[in-house]
Short mmCIF file of C-alpha atoms in Angstrom, two decimals:
data_model
loop_
_atom_site.label_atom_id
_atom_site.label_comp_id
_atom_site.label_asym_id
_atom_site.label_seq_id
_atom_site.Cartn_x
_atom_site.Cartn_y
_atom_site.Cartn_z
CA UNK A 1 1.15 -3.96 8.35
CA UNK A 2 -1.99 -1.94 9.00
CA UNK A 3 -2.50 -0.38 12.45
CA UNK A 4 -5.74 0.68 14.11
CA UNK A 5 -5.95 3.02 17.06
CA UNK A 6 -8.22 2.05 19.93
CA UNK A 7 -10.82 4.60 18.74
CA UNK A 8 -10.86 3.19 15.20
CA UNK A 9 -11.10 -0.41 16.41
CA UNK A 10 -13.95 0.43 18.79
CA UNK A 11 -15.87 2.32 16.09
CA UNK A 12 -15.47 -0.49 13.55
CA UNK A 13 -16.38 -3.21 16.08
CA UNK A 14 -19.50 -1.35 17.17
CA UNK A 15 -20.57 -0.76 13.58
CA UNK A 16 -20.13 -4.42 12.62
CA UNK A 17 -22.03 -5.49 15.74
CA UNK A 18 -24.91 -3.09 15.00
CA UNK A 19 -24.91 -4.29 11.39
CA UNK A 20 -25.40 -7.85 12.61
CA UNK A 21 -22.92 -9.44 10.22
CA UNK A 22 -19.46 -9.04 8.74
CA UNK A 23 -16.00 -10.54 8.92
CA UNK A 24 -14.26 -7.17 9.18
CA UNK A 25 -13.38 -4.27 6.90
CA UNK A 26 -11.48 -4.00 3.64
CA UNK A 27 -9.19 -1.02 3.12
CA UNK A 28 -8.06 -0.22 -0.38
CA UNK A 29 -7.17 2.60 -2.72
CA UNK A 30 -8.73 3.77 -5.97
CA UNK A 31 -7.81 6.35 -8.55
CA UNK A 32 -9.65 9.51 -7.58
CA UNK A 33 -9.40 13.21 -6.89
CA UNK A 34 -6.83 15.75 -7.95
CA UNK A 35 -3.86 14.00 -6.29
CA UNK A 36 -4.50 10.57 -7.74
CA UNK A 37 -5.48 8.09 -5.01
CA UNK A 38 -8.24 7.89 -2.40
CA UNK A 39 -8.94 5.47 0.43
CA UNK A 40 -11.83 3.04 0.08
CA UNK A 41 -13.47 1.28 3.04
CA UNK A 42 -16.06 -1.46 2.82
CA UNK A 43 -17.44 -4.18 5.02
CA UNK A 44 -16.32 -7.72 4.29
CA UNK A 45 -19.09 -10.30 4.38
CA UNK A 46 -17.23 -12.84 2.26
CA UNK A 47 -13.45 -13.14 2.40
CA UNK A 48 -11.50 -12.94 -0.87
CA UNK A 49 -8.74 -15.54 -0.88
CA UNK A 50 -6.30 -13.02 -2.41
CA UNK A 51 -6.67 -10.46 0.40
CA UNK A 52 -3.95 -9.99 2.98
CA UNK A 53 -5.39 -10.29 6.50
CA UNK A 54 -4.29 -8.17 9.46
CA UNK A 55 -5.91 -8.31 12.88
CA UNK A 56 -5.68 -5.37 15.23
CA UNK A 57 -7.45 -5.00 18.56
CA UNK A 58 -9.91 -7.76 17.64
CA UNK A 59 -10.81 -6.28 14.23
CA UNK A 60 -10.01 -8.09 10.99
CA UNK A 61 -8.61 -5.83 8.28
CA UNK A 62 -8.46 -7.09 4.71
CA UNK A 63 -6.28 -5.49 2.03
CA UNK A 64 -6.12 -6.49 -1.62
CA UNK A 65 -2.59 -7.16 -2.93
CA UNK A 66 -2.57 -4.16 -5.30
CA UNK A 67 -3.52 -1.72 -2.52
CA UNK A 68 -1.07 -3.15 0.02
CA UNK A 69 1.85 -1.50 -1.78
CA UNK A 70 0.27 1.92 -1.04
CA UNK A 71 -1.00 1.09 2.45
CA UNK A 72 1.84 -0.78 4.14
CA UNK A 73 2.48 0.92 7.49
CA UNK A 74 -0.87 2.78 7.47
CA UNK A 75 -2.30 3.91 10.80
CA UNK A 76 -6.04 4.43 10.86
CA UNK A 77 -7.70 6.51 13.58
CA UNK A 78 -11.27 7.61 14.27
CA UNK A 79 -11.53 11.20 15.50
CA UNK A 80 -14.23 13.62 16.56
CA UNK A 81 -13.64 17.36 16.12
CA UNK A 82 -16.67 19.37 17.14
CA UNK A 83 -19.55 18.29 14.91
CA UNK A 84 -17.25 16.46 12.49
CA UNK A 85 -16.14 12.88 12.94
CA UNK A 86 -14.55 10.27 10.76
CA UNK A 87 -11.51 8.21 9.94
CA UNK A 88 -8.07 9.76 9.63
CA UNK A 89 -5.27 8.02 7.82
CA UNK A 90 -1.60 8.42 8.69
CA UNK A 91 0.19 6.89 5.72
CA UNK A 92 4.01 6.86 5.81
CA UNK A 93 4.06 6.25 2.03
CA UNK A 94 2.14 9.44 1.22
CA UNK A 95 4.18 12.12 -0.56
CA UNK A 96 1.42 14.73 -0.76
CA UNK A 97 -2.31 15.35 -0.76
CA UNK A 98 -4.81 17.67 -2.36
CA UNK A 99 -5.99 20.81 -0.58
CA UNK A 100 -9.28 19.29 0.52
CA UNK A 101 -7.61 16.12 1.85
CA UNK A 102 -9.76 13.77 -0.21
CA UNK A 103 -6.93 12.27 -2.24
CA UNK A 104 -3.21 11.67 -1.93
CA UNK A 105 -0.15 10.79 -3.98
CA UNK A 106 2.63 8.27 -3.41
#
């Protein structure tokens, strides 16, 4: 299960609407950084039949089967702190992360 906060869902919905197309977003992981894994977000214009589909607050979230193992239970939020804004990930599977917060380990 992947969970979106109201802020994240609103931000994604607005972005897809402004983009003028898209089925939703795909969340995945890739090998990266000093801790090993990093989150990857991309718009989905064509659905991959192997993806797992979750729908939260009217937003379709697609996750590939290999990433789902690392992302099950993930909560995704969109926050603004001063001049900085972006997605924050609360992953119950995460065991640690690098100092800069760009990558994590399971």
